[in-house]
JSON list of C-alpha atoms in Angstrom, two decimals:
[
{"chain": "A", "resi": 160, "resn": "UNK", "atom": "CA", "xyz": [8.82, -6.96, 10.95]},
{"chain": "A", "resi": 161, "resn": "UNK", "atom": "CA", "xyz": [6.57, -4.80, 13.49]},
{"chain": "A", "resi": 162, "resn": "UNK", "atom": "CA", "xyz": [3.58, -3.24, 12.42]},
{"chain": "A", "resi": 163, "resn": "UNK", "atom": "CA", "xyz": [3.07, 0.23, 13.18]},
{"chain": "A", "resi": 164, "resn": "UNK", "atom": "CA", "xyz": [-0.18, 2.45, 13.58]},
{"chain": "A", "resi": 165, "resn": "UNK", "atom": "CA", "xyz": [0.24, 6.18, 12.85]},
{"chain": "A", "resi": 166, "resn": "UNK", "atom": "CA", "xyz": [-2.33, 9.19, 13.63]},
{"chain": "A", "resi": 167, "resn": "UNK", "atom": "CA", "xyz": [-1.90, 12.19, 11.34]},
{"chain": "A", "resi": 168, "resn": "UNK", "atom": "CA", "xyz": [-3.39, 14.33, 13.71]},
{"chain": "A", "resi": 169, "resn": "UNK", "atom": "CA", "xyz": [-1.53, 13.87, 16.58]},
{"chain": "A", "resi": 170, "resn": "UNK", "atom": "CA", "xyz": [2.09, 14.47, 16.33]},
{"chain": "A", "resi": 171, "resn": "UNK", "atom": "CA", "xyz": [4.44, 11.06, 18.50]},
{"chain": "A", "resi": 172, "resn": "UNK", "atom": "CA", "xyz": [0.90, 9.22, 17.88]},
{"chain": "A", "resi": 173, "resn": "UNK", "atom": "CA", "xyz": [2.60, 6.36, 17.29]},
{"chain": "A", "resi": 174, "resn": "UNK", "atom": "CA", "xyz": [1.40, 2.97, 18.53]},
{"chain": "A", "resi": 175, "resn": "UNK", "atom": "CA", "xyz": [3.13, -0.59, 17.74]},
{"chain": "A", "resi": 176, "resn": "UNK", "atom": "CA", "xyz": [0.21, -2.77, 16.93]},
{"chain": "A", "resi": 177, "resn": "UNK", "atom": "CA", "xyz": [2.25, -6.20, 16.48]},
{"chain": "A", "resi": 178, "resn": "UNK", "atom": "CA", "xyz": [5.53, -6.88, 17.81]},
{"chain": "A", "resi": 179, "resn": "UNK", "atom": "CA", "xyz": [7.57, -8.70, 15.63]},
{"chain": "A", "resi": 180, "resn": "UNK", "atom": "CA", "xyz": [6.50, -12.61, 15.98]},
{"chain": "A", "resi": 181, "resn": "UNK", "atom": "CA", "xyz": [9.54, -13.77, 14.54]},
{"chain": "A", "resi": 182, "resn": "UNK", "atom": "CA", "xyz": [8.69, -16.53, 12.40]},
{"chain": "A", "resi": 183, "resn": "UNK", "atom": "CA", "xyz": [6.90, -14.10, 9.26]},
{"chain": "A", "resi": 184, "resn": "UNK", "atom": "CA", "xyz": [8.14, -11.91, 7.36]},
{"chain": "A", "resi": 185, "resn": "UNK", "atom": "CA", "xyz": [5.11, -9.11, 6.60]},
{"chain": "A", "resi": 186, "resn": "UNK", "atom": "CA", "xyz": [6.82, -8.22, 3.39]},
{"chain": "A", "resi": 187, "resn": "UNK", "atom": "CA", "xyz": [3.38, -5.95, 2.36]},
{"chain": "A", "resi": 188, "resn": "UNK", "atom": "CA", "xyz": [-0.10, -4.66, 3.74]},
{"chain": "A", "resi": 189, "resn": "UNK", "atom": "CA", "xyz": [-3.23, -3.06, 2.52]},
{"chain": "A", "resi": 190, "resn": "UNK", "atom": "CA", "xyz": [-6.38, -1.88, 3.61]},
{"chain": "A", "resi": 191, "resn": "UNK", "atom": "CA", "xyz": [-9.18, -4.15, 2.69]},
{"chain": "A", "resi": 192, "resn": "UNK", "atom": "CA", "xyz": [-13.13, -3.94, 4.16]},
{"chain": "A", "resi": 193, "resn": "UNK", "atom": "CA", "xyz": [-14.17, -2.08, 7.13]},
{"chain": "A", "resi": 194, "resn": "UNK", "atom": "CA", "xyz": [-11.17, -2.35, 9.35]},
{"chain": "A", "resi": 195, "resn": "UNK", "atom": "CA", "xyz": [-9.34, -4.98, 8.06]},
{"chain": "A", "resi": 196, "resn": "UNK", "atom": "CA", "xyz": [-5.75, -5.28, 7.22]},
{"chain": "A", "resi": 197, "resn": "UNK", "atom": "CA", "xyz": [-4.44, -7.41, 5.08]},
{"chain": "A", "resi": 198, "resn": "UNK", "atom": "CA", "xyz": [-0.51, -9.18, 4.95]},
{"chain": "A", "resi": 199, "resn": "UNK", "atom": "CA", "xyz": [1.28, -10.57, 2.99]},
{"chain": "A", "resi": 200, "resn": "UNK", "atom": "CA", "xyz": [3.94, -13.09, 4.35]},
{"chain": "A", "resi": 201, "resn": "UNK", "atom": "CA", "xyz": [7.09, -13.73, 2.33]},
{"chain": "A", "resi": 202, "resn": "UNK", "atom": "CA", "xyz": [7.81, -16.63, 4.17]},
{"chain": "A", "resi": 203, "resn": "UNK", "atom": "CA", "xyz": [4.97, -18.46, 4.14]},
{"chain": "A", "resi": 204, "resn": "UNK", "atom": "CA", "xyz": [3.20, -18.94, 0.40]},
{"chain": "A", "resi": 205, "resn": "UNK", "atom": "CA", "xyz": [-0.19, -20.89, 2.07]},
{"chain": "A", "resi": 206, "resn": "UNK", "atom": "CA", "xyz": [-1.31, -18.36, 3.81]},
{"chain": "A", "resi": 207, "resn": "UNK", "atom": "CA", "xyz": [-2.73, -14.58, 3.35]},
{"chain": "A", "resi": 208, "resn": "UNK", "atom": "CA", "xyz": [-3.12, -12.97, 7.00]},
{"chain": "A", "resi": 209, "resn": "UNK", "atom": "CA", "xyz": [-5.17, -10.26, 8.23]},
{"chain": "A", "resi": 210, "resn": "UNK", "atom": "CA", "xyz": [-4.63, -8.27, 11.42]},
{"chain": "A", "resi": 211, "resn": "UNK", "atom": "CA", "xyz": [-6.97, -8.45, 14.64]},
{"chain": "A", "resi": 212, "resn": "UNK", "atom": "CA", "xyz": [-8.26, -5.63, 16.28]},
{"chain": "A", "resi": 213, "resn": "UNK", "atom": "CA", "xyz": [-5.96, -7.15, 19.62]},
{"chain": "A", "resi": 214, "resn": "UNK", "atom": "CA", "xyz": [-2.99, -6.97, 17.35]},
{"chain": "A", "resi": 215, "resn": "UNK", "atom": "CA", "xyz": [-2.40, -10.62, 16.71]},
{"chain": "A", "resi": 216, "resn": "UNK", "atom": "CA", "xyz": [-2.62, -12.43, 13.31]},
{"chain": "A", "resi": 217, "resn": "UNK", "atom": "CA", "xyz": [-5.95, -14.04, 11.97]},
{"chain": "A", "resi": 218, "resn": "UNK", "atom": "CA", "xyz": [-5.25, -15.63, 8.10]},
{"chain": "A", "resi": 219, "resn": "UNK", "atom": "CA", "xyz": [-6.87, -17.86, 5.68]},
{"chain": "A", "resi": 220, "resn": "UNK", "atom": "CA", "xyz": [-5.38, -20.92, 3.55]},
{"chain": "A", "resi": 221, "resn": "UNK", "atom": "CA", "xyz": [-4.33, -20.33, 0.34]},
{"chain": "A", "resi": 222, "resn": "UNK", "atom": "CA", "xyz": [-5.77, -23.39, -2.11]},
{"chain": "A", "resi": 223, "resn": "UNK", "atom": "CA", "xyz": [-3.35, -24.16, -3.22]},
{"chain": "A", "resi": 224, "resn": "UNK", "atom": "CA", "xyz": [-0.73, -21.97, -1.92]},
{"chain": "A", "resi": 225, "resn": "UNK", "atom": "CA", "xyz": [1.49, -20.20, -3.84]},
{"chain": "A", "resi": 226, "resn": "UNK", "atom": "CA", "xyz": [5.70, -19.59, -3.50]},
{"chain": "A", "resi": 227, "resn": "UNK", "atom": "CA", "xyz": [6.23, -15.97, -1.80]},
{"chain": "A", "resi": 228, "resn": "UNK", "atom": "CA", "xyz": [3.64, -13.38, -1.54]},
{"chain": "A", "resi": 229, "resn": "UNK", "atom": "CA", "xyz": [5.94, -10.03, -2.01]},
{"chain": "A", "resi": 230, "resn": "UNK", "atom": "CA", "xyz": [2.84, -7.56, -2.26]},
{"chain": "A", "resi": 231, "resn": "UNK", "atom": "CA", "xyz": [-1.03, -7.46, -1.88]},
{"chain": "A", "resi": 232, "resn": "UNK", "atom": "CA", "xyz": [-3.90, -5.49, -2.77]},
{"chain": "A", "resi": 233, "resn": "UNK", "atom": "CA", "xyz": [-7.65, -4.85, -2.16]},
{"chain": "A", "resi": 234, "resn": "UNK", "atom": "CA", "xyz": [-10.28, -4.87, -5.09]},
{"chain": "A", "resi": 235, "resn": "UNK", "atom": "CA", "xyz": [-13.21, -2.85, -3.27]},
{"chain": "A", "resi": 236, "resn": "UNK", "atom": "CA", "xyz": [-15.10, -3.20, -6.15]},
{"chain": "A", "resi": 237, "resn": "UNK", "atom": "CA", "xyz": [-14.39, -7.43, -6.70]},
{"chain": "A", "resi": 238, "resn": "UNK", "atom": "CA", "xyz": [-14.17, -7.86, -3.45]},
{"chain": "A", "resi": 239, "resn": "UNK", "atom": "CA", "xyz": [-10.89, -10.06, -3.79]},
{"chain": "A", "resi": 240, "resn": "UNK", "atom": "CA", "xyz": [-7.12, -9.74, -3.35]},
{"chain": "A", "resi": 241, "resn": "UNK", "atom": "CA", "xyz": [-4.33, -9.52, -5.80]},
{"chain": "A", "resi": 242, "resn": "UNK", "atom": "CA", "xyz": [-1.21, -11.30, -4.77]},
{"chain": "A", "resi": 243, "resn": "UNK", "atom": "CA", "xyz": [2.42, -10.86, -6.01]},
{"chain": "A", "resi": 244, "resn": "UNK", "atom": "CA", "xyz": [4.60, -14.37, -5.78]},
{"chain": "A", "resi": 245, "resn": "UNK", "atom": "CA", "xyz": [7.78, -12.87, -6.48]},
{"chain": "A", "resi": 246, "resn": "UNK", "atom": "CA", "xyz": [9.41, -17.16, -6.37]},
{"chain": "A", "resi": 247, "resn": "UNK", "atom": "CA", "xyz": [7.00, -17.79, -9.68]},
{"chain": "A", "resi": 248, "resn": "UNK", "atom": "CA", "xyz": [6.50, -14.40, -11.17]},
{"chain": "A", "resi": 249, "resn": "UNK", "atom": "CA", "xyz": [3.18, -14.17, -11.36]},
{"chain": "A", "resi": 250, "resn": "UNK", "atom": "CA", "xyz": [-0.32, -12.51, -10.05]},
{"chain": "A", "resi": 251, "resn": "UNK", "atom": "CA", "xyz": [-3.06, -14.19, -8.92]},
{"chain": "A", "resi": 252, "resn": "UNK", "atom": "CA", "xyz": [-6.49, -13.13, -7.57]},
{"chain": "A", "resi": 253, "resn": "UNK", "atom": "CA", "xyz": [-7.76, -14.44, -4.49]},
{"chain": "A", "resi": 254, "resn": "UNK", "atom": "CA", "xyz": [-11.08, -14.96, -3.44]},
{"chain": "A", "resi": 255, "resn": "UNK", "atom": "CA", "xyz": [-10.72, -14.05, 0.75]},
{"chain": "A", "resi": 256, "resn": "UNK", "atom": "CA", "xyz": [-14.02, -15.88, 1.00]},
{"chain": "A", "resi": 257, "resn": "UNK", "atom": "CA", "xyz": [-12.01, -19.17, 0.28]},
{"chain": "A", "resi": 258, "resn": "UNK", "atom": "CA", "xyz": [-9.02, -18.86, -0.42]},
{"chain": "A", "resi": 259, "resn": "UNK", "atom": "CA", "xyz": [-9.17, -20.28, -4.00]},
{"chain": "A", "resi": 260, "resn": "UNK", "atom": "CA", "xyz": [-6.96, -17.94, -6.54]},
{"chain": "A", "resi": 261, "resn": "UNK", "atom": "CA", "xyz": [-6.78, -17.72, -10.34]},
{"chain": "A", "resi": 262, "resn": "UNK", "atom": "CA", "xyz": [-4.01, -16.50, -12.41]},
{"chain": "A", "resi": 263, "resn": "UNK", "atom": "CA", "xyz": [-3.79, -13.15, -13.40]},
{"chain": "A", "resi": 264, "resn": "UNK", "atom": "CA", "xyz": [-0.57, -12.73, -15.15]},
{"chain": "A", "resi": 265, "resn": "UNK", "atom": "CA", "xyz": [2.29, -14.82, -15.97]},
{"chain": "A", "resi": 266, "resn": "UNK", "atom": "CA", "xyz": [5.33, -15.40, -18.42]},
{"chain": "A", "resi": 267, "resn": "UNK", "atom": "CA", "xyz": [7.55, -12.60, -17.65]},
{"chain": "A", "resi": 268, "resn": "UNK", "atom": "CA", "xyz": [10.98, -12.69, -18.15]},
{"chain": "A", "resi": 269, "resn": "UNK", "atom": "CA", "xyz": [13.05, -12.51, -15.03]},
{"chain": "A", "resi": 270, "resn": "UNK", "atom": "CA", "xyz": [10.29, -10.73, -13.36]},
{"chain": "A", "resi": 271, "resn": "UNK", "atom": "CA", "xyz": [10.38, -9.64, -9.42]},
{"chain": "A", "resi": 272, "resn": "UNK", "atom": "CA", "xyz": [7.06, -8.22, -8.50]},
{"chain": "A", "resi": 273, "resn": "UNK", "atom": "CA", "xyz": [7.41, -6.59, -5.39]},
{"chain": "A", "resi": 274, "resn": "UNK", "atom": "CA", "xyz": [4.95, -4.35, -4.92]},
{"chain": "A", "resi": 275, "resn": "UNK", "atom": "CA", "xyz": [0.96, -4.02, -5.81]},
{"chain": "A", "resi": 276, "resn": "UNK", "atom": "CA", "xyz": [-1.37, -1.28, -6.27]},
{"chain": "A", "resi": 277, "resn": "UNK", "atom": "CA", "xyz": [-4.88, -0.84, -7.34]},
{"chain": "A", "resi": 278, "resn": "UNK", "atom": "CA", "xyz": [-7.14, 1.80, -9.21]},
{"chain": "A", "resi": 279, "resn": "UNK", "atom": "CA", "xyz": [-10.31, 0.75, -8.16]},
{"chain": "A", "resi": 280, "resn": "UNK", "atom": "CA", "xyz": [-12.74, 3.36, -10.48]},
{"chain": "A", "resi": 281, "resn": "UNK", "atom": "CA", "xyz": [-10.08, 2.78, -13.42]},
{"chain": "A", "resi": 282, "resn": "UNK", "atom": "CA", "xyz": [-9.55, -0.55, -13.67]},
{"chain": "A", "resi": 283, "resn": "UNK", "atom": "CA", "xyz": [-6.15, -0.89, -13.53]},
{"chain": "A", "resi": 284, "resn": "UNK", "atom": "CA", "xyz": [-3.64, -3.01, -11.22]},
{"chain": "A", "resi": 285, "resn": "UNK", "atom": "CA", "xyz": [0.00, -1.20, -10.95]},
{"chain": "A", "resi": 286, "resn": "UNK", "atom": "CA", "xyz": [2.85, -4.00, -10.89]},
{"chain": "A", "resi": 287, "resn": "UNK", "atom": "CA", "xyz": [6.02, -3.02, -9.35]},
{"chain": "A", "resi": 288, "resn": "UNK", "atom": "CA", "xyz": [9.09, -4.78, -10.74]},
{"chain": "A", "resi": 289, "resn": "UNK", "atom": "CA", "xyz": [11.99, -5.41, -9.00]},
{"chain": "A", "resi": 290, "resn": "UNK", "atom": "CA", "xyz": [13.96, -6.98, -11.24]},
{"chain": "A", "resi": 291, "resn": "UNK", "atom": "CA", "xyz": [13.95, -4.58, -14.17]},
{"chain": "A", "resi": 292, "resn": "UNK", "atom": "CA", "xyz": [13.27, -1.07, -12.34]},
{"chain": "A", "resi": 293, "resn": "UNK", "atom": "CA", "xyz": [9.57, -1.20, -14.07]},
{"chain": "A", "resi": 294, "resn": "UNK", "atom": "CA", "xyz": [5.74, -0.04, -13.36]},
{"chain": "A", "resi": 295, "resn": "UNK", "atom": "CA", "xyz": [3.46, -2.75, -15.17]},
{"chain": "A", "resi": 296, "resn": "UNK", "atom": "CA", "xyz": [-0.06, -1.44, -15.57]},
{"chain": "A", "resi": 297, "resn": "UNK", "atom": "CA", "xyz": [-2.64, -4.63, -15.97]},
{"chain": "A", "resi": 298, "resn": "UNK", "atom": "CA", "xyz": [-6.18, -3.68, -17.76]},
{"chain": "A", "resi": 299, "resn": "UNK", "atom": "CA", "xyz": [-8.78, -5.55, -14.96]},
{"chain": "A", "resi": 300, "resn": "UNK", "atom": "CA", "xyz": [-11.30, -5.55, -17.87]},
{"chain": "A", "resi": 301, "resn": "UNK", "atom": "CA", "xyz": [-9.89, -6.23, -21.44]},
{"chain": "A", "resi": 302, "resn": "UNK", "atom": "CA", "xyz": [-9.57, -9.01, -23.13]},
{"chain": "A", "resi": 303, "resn": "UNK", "atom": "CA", "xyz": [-6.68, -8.31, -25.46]},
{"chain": "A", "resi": 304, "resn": "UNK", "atom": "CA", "xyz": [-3.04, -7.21, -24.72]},
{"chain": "A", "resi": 305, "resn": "UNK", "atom": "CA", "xyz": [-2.12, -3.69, -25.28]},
{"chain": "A", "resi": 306, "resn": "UNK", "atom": "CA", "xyz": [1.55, -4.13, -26.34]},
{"chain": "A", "resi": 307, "resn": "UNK", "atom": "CA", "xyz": [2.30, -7.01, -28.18]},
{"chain": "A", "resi": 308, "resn": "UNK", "atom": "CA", "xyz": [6.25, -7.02, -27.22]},
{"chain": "A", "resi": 309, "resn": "UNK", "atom": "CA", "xyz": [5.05, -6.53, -23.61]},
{"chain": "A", "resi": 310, "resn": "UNK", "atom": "CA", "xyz": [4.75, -9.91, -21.90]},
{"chain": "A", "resi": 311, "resn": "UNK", "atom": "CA", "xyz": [0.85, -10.98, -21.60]},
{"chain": "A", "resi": 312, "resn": "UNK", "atom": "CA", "xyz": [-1.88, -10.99, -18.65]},
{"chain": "A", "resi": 313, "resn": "UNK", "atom": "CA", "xyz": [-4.25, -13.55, -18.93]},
{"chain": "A", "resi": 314, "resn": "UNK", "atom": "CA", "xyz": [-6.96, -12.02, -21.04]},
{"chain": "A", "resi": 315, "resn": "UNK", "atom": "CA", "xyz": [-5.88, -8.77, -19.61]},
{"chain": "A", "resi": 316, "resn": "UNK", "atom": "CA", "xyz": [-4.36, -5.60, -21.54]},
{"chain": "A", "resi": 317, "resn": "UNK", "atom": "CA", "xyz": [-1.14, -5.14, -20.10]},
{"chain": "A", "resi": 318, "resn": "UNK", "atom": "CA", "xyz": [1.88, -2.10, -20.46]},
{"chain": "A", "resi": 319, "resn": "UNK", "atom": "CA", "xyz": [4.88, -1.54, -19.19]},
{"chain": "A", "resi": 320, "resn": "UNK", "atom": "CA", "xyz": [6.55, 2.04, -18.25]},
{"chain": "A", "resi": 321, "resn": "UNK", "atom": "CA", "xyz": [10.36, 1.99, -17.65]},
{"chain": "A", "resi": 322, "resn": "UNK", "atom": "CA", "xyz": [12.10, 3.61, -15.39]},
{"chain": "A", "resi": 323, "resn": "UNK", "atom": "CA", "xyz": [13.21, 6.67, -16.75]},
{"chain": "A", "resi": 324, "resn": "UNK", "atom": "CA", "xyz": [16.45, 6.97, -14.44]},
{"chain": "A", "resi": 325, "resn": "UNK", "atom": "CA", "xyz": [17.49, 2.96, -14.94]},
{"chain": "A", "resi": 326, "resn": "UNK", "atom": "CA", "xyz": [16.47, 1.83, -18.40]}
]
């Protein structure tokens, strides 16, 4: 659970930026505005933390918090967060300004979202799944589902893409 800093330009660049606390677990990062990092913190649902420049955790309330934030993701273009809670199987959105979410996507069957990743210019949120080996791609602005035997986002087009070498 340390958090690492790497330069591709200079080779051994390395630099620890937090040493493991020892009370989180920092289960996912991204990148969100100007230098900030985002983390997400499997152990602790009522929070969403963001790294200092001095290495040490900053965060922000979650209202109301949620059951295990797996994965996290930056909307430039929103300006909020997307949060996996792999202990509900669901999405939500987060506003960073308050900490106030809204659900995203729900109702999947044995679902494990683990992972996030966004496509700011397309639209489109990528939804790892742990428990079935699966890529969920979420429409940000439709208003119908895409496959109707697919389980639905919340007025959000939604398809799923197997994994080809564990169907």
């Amino acid at each position: 659970d340390e958090i690492w800093s790497f330069s591709p330009s200079v080779a051994e660049g390395e630099l620890l930026v937090m040493s493991d606390p020892g009370n989180v677990d920092q289960f996912d990062l991204c990148a969100g505005p100007g230098d900030t990092v985002y983390v997400a913190d499997a152990l602790d649902g009522g929070h969403i933390y963001f790294l200092r420049d001095d290495g040490t955790l900053g965060g922000f309330a979650l209202d109301p918090p949620i059951g295990a934030p797996y994965g996290v993701a930056y909307d430039s273009l929103a300006h909020a967060l997307f949060v996996a809670d792999a202990s509900t199987e669901r999405i939500v959105r987060v506003d960073p300004r308050t900490g106030n979410w809204t659900l995203v996507a729900t109702g999947f069957s044995e679902f494990q979202p683990c992972c996030l990743e966004i496509d700011v210019p397309g639209r489109r949120l990528y939804v790892a799944d742990d428990g079935y080996n699966r890529v969920y791609e979420i429409c940000l602005e439709a208003i119908t589902a895409v496959d109707e035997t697919a389980p639905r986002a919340a007025g959000l087009a939604l398809r799923a893409y197997p994994n080809p070498f564990n169907p």
